[in-house]
mmCIF file of C-alpha atoms in Angstrom:
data_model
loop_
_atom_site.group_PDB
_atom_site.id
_atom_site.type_symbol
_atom_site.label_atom_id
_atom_site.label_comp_id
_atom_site.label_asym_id
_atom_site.label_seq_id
_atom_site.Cartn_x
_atom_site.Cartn_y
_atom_site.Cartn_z
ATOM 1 C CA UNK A 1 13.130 -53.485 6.153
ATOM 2 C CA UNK A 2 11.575 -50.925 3.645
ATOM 3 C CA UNK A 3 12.349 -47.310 4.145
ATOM 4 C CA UNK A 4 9.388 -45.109 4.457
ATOM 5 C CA UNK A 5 10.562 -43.202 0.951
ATOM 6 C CA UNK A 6 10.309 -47.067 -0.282
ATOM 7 C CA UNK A 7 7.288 -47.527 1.576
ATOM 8 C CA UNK A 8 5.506 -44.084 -0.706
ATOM 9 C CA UNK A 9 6.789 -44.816 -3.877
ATOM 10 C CA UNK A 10 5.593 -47.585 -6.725
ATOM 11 C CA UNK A 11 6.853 -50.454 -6.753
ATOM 12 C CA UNK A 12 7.809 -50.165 -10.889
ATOM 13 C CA UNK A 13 7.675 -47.316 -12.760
ATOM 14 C CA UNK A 14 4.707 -47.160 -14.667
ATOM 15 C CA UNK A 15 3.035 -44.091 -15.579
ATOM 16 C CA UNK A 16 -0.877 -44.292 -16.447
ATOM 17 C CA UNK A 17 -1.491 -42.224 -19.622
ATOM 18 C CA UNK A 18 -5.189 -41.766 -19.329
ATOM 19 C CA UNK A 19 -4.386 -40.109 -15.818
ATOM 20 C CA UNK A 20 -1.759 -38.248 -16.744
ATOM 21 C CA UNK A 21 -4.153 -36.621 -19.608
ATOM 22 C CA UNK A 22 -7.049 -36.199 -17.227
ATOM 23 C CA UNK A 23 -4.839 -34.190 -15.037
ATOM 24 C CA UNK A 24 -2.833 -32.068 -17.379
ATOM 25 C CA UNK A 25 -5.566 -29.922 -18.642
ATOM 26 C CA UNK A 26 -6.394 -28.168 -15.370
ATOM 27 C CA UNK A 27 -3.340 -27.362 -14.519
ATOM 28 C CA UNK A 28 -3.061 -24.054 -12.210
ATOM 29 C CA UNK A 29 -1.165 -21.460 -13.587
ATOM 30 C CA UNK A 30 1.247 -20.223 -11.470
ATOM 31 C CA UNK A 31 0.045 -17.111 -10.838
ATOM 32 C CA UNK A 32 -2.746 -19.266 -9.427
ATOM 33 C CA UNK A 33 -0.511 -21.015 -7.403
ATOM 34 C CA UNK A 34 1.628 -18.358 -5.971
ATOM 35 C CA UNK A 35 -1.559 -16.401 -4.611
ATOM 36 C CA UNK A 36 -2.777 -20.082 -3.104
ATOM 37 C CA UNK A 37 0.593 -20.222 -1.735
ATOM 38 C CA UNK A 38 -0.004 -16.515 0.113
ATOM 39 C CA UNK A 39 -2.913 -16.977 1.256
ATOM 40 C CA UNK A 40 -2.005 -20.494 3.281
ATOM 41 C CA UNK A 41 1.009 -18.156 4.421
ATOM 42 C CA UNK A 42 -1.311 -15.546 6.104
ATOM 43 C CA UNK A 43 -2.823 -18.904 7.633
ATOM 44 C CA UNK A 44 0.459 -20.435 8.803
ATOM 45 C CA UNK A 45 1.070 -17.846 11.131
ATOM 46 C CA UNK A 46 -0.664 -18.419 14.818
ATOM 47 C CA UNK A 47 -0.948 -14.577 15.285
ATOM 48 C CA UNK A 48 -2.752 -14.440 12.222
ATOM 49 C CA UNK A 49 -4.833 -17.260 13.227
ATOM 50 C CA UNK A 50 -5.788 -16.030 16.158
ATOM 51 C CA UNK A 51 -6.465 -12.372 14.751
ATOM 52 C CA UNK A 52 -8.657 -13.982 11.914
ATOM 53 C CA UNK A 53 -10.718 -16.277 14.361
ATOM 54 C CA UNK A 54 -11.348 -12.948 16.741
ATOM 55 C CA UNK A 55 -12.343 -11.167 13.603
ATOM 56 C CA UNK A 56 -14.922 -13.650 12.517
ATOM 57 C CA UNK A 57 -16.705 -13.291 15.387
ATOM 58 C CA UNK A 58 -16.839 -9.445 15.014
ATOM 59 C CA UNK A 59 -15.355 -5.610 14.181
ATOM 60 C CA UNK A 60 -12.246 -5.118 16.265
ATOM 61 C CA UNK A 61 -10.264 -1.665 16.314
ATOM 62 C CA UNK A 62 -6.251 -2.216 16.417
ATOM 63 C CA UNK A 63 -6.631 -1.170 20.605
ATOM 64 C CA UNK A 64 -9.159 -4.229 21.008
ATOM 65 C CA UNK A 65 -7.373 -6.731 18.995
ATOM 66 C CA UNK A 66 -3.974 -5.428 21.103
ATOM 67 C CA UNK A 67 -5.538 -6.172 24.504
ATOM 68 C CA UNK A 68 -7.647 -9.221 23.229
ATOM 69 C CA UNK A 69 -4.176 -10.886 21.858
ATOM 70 C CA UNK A 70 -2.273 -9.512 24.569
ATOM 71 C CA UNK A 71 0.328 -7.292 21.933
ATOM 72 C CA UNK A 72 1.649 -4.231 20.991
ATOM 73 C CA UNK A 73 -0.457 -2.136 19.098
ATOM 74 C CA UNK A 74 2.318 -1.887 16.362
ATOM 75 C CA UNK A 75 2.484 -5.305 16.050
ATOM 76 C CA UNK A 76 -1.406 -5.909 15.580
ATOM 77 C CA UNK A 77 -1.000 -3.306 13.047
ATOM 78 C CA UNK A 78 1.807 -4.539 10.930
ATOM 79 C CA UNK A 79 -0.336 -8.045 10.479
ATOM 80 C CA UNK A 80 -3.263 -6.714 9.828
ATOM 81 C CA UNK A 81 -1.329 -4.837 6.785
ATOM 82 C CA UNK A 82 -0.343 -7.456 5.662
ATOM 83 C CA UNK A 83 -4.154 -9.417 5.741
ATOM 84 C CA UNK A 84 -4.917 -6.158 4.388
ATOM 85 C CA UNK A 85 -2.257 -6.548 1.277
ATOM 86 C CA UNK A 86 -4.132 -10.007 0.317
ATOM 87 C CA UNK A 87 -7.396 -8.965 0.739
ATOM 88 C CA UNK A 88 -8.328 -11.056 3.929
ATOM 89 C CA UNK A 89 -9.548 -8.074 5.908
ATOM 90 C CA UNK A 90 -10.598 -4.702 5.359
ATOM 91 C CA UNK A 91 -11.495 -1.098 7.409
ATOM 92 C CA UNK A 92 -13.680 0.926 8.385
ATOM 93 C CA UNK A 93 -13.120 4.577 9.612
ATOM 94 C CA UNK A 94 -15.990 5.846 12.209
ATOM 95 C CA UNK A 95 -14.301 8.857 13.930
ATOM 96 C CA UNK A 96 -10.978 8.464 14.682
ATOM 97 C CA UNK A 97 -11.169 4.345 14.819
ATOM 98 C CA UNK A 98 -10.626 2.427 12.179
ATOM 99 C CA UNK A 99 -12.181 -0.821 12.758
ATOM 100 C CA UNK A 100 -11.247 -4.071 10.960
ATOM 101 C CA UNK A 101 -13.164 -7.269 10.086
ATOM 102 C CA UNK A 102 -12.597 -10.658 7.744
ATOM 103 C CA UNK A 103 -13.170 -9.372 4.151
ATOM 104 C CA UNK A 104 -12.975 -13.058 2.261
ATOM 105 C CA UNK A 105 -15.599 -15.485 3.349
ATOM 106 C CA UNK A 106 -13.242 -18.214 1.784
ATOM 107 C CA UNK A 107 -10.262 -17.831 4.159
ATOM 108 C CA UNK A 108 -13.294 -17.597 6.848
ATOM 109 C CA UNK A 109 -14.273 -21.084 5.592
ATOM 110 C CA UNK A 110 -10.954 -22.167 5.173
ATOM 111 C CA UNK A 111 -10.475 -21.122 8.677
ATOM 112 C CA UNK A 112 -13.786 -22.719 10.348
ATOM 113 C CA UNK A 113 -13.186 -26.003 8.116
ATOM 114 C CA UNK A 114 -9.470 -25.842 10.387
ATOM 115 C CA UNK A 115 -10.957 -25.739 13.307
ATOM 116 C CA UNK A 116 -13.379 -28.379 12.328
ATOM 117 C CA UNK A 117 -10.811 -30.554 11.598
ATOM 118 C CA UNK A 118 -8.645 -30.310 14.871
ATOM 119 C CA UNK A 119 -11.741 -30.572 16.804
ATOM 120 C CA UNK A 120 -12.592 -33.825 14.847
ATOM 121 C CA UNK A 121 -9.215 -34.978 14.814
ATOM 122 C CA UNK A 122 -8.563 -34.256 18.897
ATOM 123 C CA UNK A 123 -11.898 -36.661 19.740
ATOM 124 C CA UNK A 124 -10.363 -39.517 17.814
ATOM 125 C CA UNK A 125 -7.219 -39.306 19.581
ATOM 126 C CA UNK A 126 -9.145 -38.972 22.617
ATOM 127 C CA UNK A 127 -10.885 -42.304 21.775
ATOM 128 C CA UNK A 128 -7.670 -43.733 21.006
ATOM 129 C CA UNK A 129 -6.676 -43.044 24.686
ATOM 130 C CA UNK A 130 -9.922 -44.257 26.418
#
């Protein structure tokens, strides 16, 4: 019986030139990839997630997103320093709140087209099961 490592690999080797060449061109640079790379990290992380999705739907002070996620204050803060870092979300000062929202309407799509997708892909399994 074939191993699934057997199963995803060719049969012979034989690489396809004309592929190969229509790939190597666009290339991403790895600077390119390394900032890809962080910004699927800031995604990977459920608190993240779940700070994200609550700030596409509006403006959230650290003290809301704390009782909203049901965490410390410090920790809200230290993630959304991070999301700050990469650019994800940015501030506001009115007073003495600072108020944060989603500053990249790509991870916002990146995020929505995730949601999508489990949504999609939880009604096929539930048609499985039927």
């Amino acid at each position: 019986m074939a191993t699934q490592l057997q199963k995803d690999c060719c049969d012979e080797l034989s690489v396809h030139s004309d592929a190969v060449a229509d790939c190597m061109p666009t290339q991403l640079s790895e600077s390119a990839v390394q900032s890809l790379v962080d910004s699927f990290k800031a995604l990977a992380d459920p608190t993240r997630i779940r700070m994200l999705h609550n700030l596409t739907r509006r403006e959230l002070c650290v003290c809301d997103l704390a009782e909203v996620l049901g965490m410390t204050q410090s920790a809200v803060s230290h993630q959304l320093r991070y999301l700050r870092t990469l650019r994800i979300v940015k501030s506001r000062r009115d007073g003495n709140t600072v108020y944060y929202t989603c500053d990249d309407a790509h991870i916002v799509g990146l995020l929505q087209m995730g949601i999508d997708h489990i949504s999609h892909v939880e009604r096929d399994e539930e048609r499985v099961y039927e």
